[in-house]
Amino acid sequence: MQTMPGRLIVDVPLIDRRTDPVQSDAPWEDPAALAVDWLPGADEERMPMTVSTVDAEGFPGARTVLLSEFDGERFFFHTDAASQKAADLTANPKVSLTILWPGFTRQLVVQGTAEIAPPDEASRAYATRSPYLRQLAWLNTTENARLPRAEREQRWAAFAAQHPEPAQPDGWVGYGVTPHRMLFWVSHPGAPSRRVEYTRTSRGWTHRHLPG
Ligand SMILES: Cc1cc2nc3c(=O)[nH]c(=O)nc-3n(C[C@H](O)[C@H](O)[C@H](O)COP(=O)(O)O)c2cc1C
């Protein structure tokens, strides 16, 4: 375990951070390739991601979701169409995503614009969900949230018994976020942390180094 003033760095193999592509003095030109390099593959565990939106009154709101996929162009997540985040995105599709890697080794911050994902993408994602998450997609309602615990458990058990793998509900919606700015942060065991910031321009992506 390594210590730095004011914080603790969980031990991860030094090689990971020193050889991270972001440590290169010549950053990759394409942030999408870098994101693909960093993010888990389709068969691996999905990563938690903070989705930040702004509500109709201008207040920011943030919550964790699981990143469904990055297809090389857009970051997808899935949620309930009746949720606050969905209402926020309808009023203002500008969004920020924050993904933190275990051990405080890497952070990816994305600013972009969210659009409702094509129905086939949402259906593909739903098909990969566990029975628990499918049942949750049906039962995660305001009405159920207000019930006493015993009744919520009873409803869950009855629904799960009747619908072991329920079909996709109408309210299941996907969002695809097209980035216009991406910030890759890496820690370094022997140098200051730093970021590479990519900004989309009419001629493609530009990049520059920023302090961590
Ligand atoms: C680890 C973790 C993963 C979560 N994944 C999702 C998800 O993929 N989709 C989702 O709608 N909510 C997910 N949630 C619940 C959200 O954080 C949030 O409470 C819910 O979506 C309602 O948010 P909203 O009212 O701001 O729209 C997750 C929560 C946690 C702690």
GROMACS .gro file of C-alpha atoms and ligand atoms in nm:
model
  243
    1MET     CA    1   0.000   0.000   0.000
    2GLN     CA    2   0.131   0.345  -0.086
    3THR     CA    3   0.052   0.668   0.089
    4MET     CA    4   0.028   1.016  -0.050
    5PRO     CA    5  -0.045   1.330   0.152
    6GLY     CA    6  -0.408   1.316   0.254
    7ARG     CA    7  -0.497   0.993   0.080
    8LEU     CA    8  -0.430   0.628   0.058
    9ILE     CA    9  -0.361   0.451  -0.268
   10VAL     CA   10  -0.479   0.091  -0.269
   11ASP     CA   11  -0.211  -0.142  -0.391
   12VAL     CA   12  -0.229  -0.229  -0.759
   13PRO     CA   13   0.059  -0.363  -0.964
   14LEU     CA   14   0.285  -0.069  -1.049
   15ILE     CA   15   0.321  -0.192  -1.403
   16ASP     CA   16  -0.048  -0.121  -1.470
   17ARG     CA   17  -0.019   0.247  -1.405
   18ARG     CA   18   0.327   0.307  -1.547
   19THR     CA   19   0.244   0.141  -1.876
   20ASP     CA   20  -0.108   0.281  -1.904
   21PRO     CA   21  -0.145   0.430  -2.252
   22VAL     CA   22  -0.231   0.763  -2.087
   23GLN     CA   23   0.123   0.777  -1.943
   24SER     CA   24   0.262   0.790  -2.296
   25ASP     CA   25   0.423   1.121  -2.387
   26ALA     CA   26   0.249   1.096  -2.722
   27PRO     CA   27  -0.118   1.047  -2.633
   28TRP     CA   28  -0.330   0.835  -2.863
   29GLU     CA   29  -0.508   1.044  -3.125
   30ASP     CA   30  -0.840   0.864  -3.084
   31PRO     CA   31  -1.009   0.879  -2.742
   32ALA     CA   32  -1.257   0.611  -2.848
   33ALA     CA   33  -0.969   0.363  -2.893
   34LEU     CA   34  -0.841   0.460  -2.549
   35ALA     CA   35  -1.186   0.414  -2.394
   36VAL     CA   36  -1.212   0.069  -2.554
   37ASP     CA   37  -0.867  -0.015  -2.417
   38TRP     CA   38  -0.970   0.090  -2.067
   39LEU     CA   39  -1.323  -0.043  -2.044
   40PRO     CA   40  -1.415  -0.405  -1.975
   41GLY     CA   41  -1.510  -0.625  -2.269
   42ALA     CA   42  -1.867  -0.733  -2.343
   43ASP     CA   43  -1.828  -1.056  -2.144
   44GLU     CA   44  -1.679  -0.889  -1.839
   45GLU     CA   45  -1.849  -0.735  -1.537
   46ARG     CA   46  -2.011  -0.398  -1.611
   47MET     CA   47  -1.865  -0.089  -1.446
   48PRO     CA   48  -2.048   0.152  -1.218
   49MET     CA   49  -2.080   0.499  -1.370
   50THR     CA   50  -2.208   0.825  -1.221
   51VAL     CA   51  -2.460   0.991  -1.452
   52SER     CA   52  -2.495   1.364  -1.386
   53THR     CA   53  -2.789   1.556  -1.524
   54VAL     CA   54  -2.949   1.893  -1.461
   55ASP     CA   55  -3.315   1.922  -1.367
   56ALA     CA   56  -3.568   2.171  -1.503
   57GLU     CA   57  -3.476   2.419  -1.229
   58GLY     CA   58  -3.105   2.394  -1.306
   59PHE     CA   59  -3.010   2.180  -1.007
   60PRO     CA   60  -2.754   1.908  -1.084
   61GLY     CA   61  -2.839   1.551  -0.991
   62ALA     CA   62  -2.612   1.248  -0.995
   63ARG     CA   63  -2.663   0.876  -0.949
   64THR     CA   64  -2.482   0.552  -1.015
   65VAL     CA   65  -2.583   0.323  -1.299
   66LEU     CA   66  -2.399   0.036  -1.463
   67LEU     CA   67  -2.243   0.113  -1.800
   68SER     CA   68  -2.412  -0.121  -2.047
   69GLU     CA   69  -2.167  -0.080  -2.333
   70PHE     CA   70  -1.939   0.155  -2.522
   71ASP     CA   71  -1.977   0.079  -2.891
   72GLY     CA   72  -1.683   0.296  -3.000
   73GLU     CA   73  -1.908   0.599  -3.044
   74ARG     CA   74  -2.160   0.611  -2.761
   75PHE     CA   75  -2.179   0.517  -2.395
   76PHE     CA   76  -2.504   0.332  -2.324
   77PHE     CA   77  -2.693   0.290  -2.001
   78HIS     CA   78  -3.045   0.167  -1.931
   79THR     CA   79  -3.306   0.288  -1.692
   80ASP     CA   80  -3.676   0.346  -1.624
   81ALA     CA   81  -3.841   0.594  -1.861
   82ALA     CA   82  -4.036   0.729  -1.560
   83SER     CA   83  -3.720   0.810  -1.362
   84GLN     CA   84  -3.591   1.154  -1.268
   85LYS     CA   85  -3.284   1.115  -1.487
   86ALA     CA   86  -3.507   1.038  -1.789
   87ALA     CA   87  -3.713   1.353  -1.716
   88ASP     CA   88  -3.393   1.557  -1.682
   89LEU     CA   89  -3.257   1.425  -2.013
   90THR     CA   90  -3.584   1.501  -2.193
   91ALA     CA   91  -3.557   1.866  -2.083
   92ASN     CA   92  -3.179   1.887  -2.125
   93PRO     CA   93  -2.988   1.606  -2.299
   94LYS     CA   94  -2.649   1.740  -2.188
   95VAL     CA   95  -2.496   1.490  -1.949
   96SER     CA   96  -2.175   1.402  -1.773
   97LEU     CA   97  -2.055   1.049  -1.700
   98THR     CA   98  -1.788   0.960  -1.444
   99ILE     CA   99  -1.629   0.617  -1.429
  100LEU     CA  100  -1.386   0.539  -1.146
  101TRP     CA  101  -1.160   0.233  -1.155
  102PRO     CA  102  -1.092   0.031  -0.840
  103GLY     CA  103  -0.784   0.133  -0.647
  104PHE     CA  104  -0.816   0.496  -0.762
  105THR     CA  105  -0.599   0.414  -1.061
  106ARG     CA  106  -0.808   0.563  -1.339
  107GLN     CA  107  -1.101   0.793  -1.389
  108LEU     CA  108  -1.282   0.869  -1.713
  109VAL     CA  109  -1.508   1.175  -1.727
  110VAL     CA  110  -1.726   1.223  -2.033
  111GLN     CA  111  -1.933   1.526  -2.127
  112GLY     CA  112  -2.178   1.468  -2.402
  113THR     CA  113  -2.530   1.457  -2.531
  114ALA     CA  114  -2.774   1.177  -2.457
  115GLU     CA  115  -3.025   1.035  -2.704
  116ILE     CA  116  -3.272   0.754  -2.655
  117ALA     CA  117  -3.105   0.437  -2.778
  118PRO     CA  118  -3.249   0.251  -3.078
  119PRO     CA  119  -3.506  -0.012  -2.971
  120ASP     CA  120  -3.288  -0.300  -3.093
  121GLU     CA  121  -2.997  -0.184  -2.873
  122ALA     CA  122  -3.229  -0.162  -2.569
  123SER     CA  123  -3.372  -0.508  -2.644
  124ARG     CA  124  -3.024  -0.658  -2.684
  125ALA     CA  125  -2.923  -0.512  -2.348
  126TYR     CA  126  -3.240  -0.636  -2.179
  127ALA     CA  127  -3.178  -0.986  -2.311
  128THR     CA  128  -2.845  -0.995  -2.124
  129ARG     CA  129  -2.997  -0.892  -1.790
  130SER     CA  130  -3.019  -1.141  -1.504
  131PRO     CA  131  -3.362  -1.261  -1.388
  132TYR     CA  132  -3.324  -1.034  -1.082
  133LEU     CA  133  -3.263  -0.723  -1.295
  134ARG     CA  134  -3.552  -0.812  -1.526
  135GLN     CA  135  -3.785  -0.848  -1.230
  136LEU     CA  136  -3.652  -0.522  -1.093
  137ALA     CA  137  -3.733  -0.349  -1.422
  138TRP     CA  138  -4.098  -0.438  -1.356
  139LEU     CA  139  -4.122  -0.386  -0.983
  140ASN     CA  140  -3.904  -0.081  -0.921
  141THR     CA  141  -4.204   0.150  -0.897
  142THR     CA  142  -4.300   0.440  -0.672
  143GLU     CA  143  -4.604   0.242  -0.561
  144ASN     CA  144  -4.389  -0.052  -0.447
  145ALA     CA  145  -4.135   0.179  -0.282
  146ARG     CA  146  -4.408   0.314  -0.056
  147LEU     CA  147  -4.529  -0.027   0.067
  148PRO     CA  148  -4.422  -0.178   0.399
  149ARG     CA  149  -4.130  -0.418   0.367
  150ALA     CA  150  -4.332  -0.737   0.418
  151GLU     CA  151  -4.570  -0.641   0.140
  152ARG     CA  152  -4.286  -0.550  -0.094
  153GLU     CA  153  -4.125  -0.888  -0.027
  154GLN     CA  154  -4.455  -1.065  -0.083
  155ARG     CA  155  -4.516  -0.887  -0.414
  156TRP     CA  156  -4.162  -0.964  -0.526
  157ALA     CA  157  -4.193  -1.332  -0.441
  158ALA     CA  158  -4.531  -1.362  -0.616
  159PHE     CA  159  -4.409  -1.181  -0.928
  160ALA     CA  160  -4.082  -1.378  -0.942
  161ALA     CA  161  -4.270  -1.708  -0.909
  162GLN     CA  162  -4.504  -1.614  -1.194
  163HIS     CA  163  -4.240  -1.444  -1.412
  164PRO     CA  164  -3.901  -1.608  -1.366
  165GLU     CA  165  -3.766  -1.422  -1.672
  166PRO     CA  166  -4.015  -1.146  -1.753
  167ALA     CA  167  -4.022  -0.990  -2.100
  168GLN     CA  168  -3.902  -0.637  -2.156
  169PRO     CA  169  -4.139  -0.382  -1.997
  170ASP     CA  170  -4.255  -0.072  -2.186
  171GLY     CA  171  -4.071   0.155  -1.946
  172TRP     CA  172  -3.727   0.003  -2.016
  173VAL     CA  173  -3.527   0.268  -2.198
  174GLY     CA  174  -3.167   0.301  -2.311
  175TYR     CA  175  -2.966   0.619  -2.355
  176GLY     CA  176  -2.663   0.655  -2.578
  177VAL     CA  177  -2.427   0.937  -2.486
  178THR     CA  178  -2.218   1.084  -2.768
  179PRO     CA  179  -1.913   1.247  -2.612
  180HIS     CA  180  -1.785   1.589  -2.705
  181ARG     CA  181  -1.521   1.596  -2.430
  182MET     CA  182  -1.341   1.308  -2.261
  183LEU     CA  183  -1.097   1.332  -1.972
  184PHE     CA  184  -0.875   1.036  -1.892
  185TRP     CA  185  -0.716   1.063  -1.547
  186VAL     CA  186  -0.442   0.829  -1.429
  187SER     CA  187  -0.255   0.805  -1.106
  188HIS     CA  188   0.115   0.731  -1.113
  189PRO     CA  189   0.320   0.581  -0.834
  190GLY     CA  190   0.627   0.792  -0.918
  191ALA     CA  191   0.491   1.115  -1.063
  192PRO     CA  192   0.192   1.345  -1.027
  193SER     CA  193  -0.139   1.217  -1.152
  194ARG     CA  194  -0.245   1.380  -1.476
  195ARG     CA  195  -0.519   1.387  -1.735
  196VAL     CA  196  -0.544   1.382  -2.108
  197GLU     CA  197  -0.836   1.592  -2.225
  198TYR     CA  198  -0.989   1.523  -2.566
  199THR     CA  199  -1.227   1.777  -2.723
  200ARG     CA  200  -1.425   1.713  -3.038
  201THR     CA  201  -1.388   1.981  -3.305
  202SER     CA  202  -1.516   2.008  -3.662
  203ARG     CA  203  -1.182   1.860  -3.775
  204GLY     CA  204  -1.178   1.569  -3.529
  205TRP     CA  205  -1.043   1.530  -3.178
  206THR     CA  206  -0.780   1.757  -3.023
  207HIS     CA  207  -0.598   1.667  -2.705
  208ARG     CA  208  -0.384   1.825  -2.436
  209HIS     CA  209  -0.240   1.730  -2.100
  210LEU     CA  210  -0.395   1.870  -1.785
  211PRO     CA  211  -0.287   1.837  -1.423
  212GLY     CA  212  -0.468   1.572  -1.224
  213LIG     C1  213  -2.418   0.005  -0.816
  213LIG     C2  214  -2.549   0.061  -0.865
  213LIG     C3  215  -2.589   0.033  -0.994
  213LIG     C4  216  -2.709   0.084  -1.042
  213LIG     N1  217  -2.742   0.061  -1.173
  213LIG     C5  218  -2.852   0.120  -1.224
  213LIG     C6  219  -2.881   0.109  -1.365
  213LIG     O1  220  -2.806   0.049  -1.443
  213LIG     N2  221  -2.994   0.170  -1.409
  213LIG     C7  222  -3.076   0.241  -1.327
  213LIG     O2  223  -3.177   0.295  -1.375
  213LIG     N3  224  -3.051   0.254  -1.195
  213LIG     C8  225  -2.941   0.197  -1.142
  213LIG     N4  226  -2.911   0.212  -1.009
  213LIG     C9  227  -3.003   0.294  -0.925
  213LIG    C10  228  -2.972   0.443  -0.948
  213LIG     O3  229  -2.853   0.481  -0.878
  213LIG    C11  230  -3.086   0.536  -0.907
  213LIG     O4  231  -3.114   0.523  -0.770
  213LIG    C12  232  -3.216   0.510  -0.985
  213LIG     O5  233  -3.186   0.487  -1.122
  213LIG    C13  234  -3.308   0.631  -0.974
  213LIG     O6  235  -3.238   0.747  -1.016
  213LIG     P1  236  -3.311   0.884  -1.056
  213LIG     O7  237  -3.433   0.897  -0.969
  213LIG     O8  238  -3.209   0.990  -1.027
  213LIG     O9  239  -3.345   0.877  -1.201
  213LIG    C14  240  -2.793   0.162  -0.959
  213LIG    C15  241  -2.751   0.189  -0.828
  213LIG    C16  242  -2.632   0.139  -0.782
  213LIG    C17  243  -2.588   0.172  -0.641
   0.00000   0.00000   0.00000
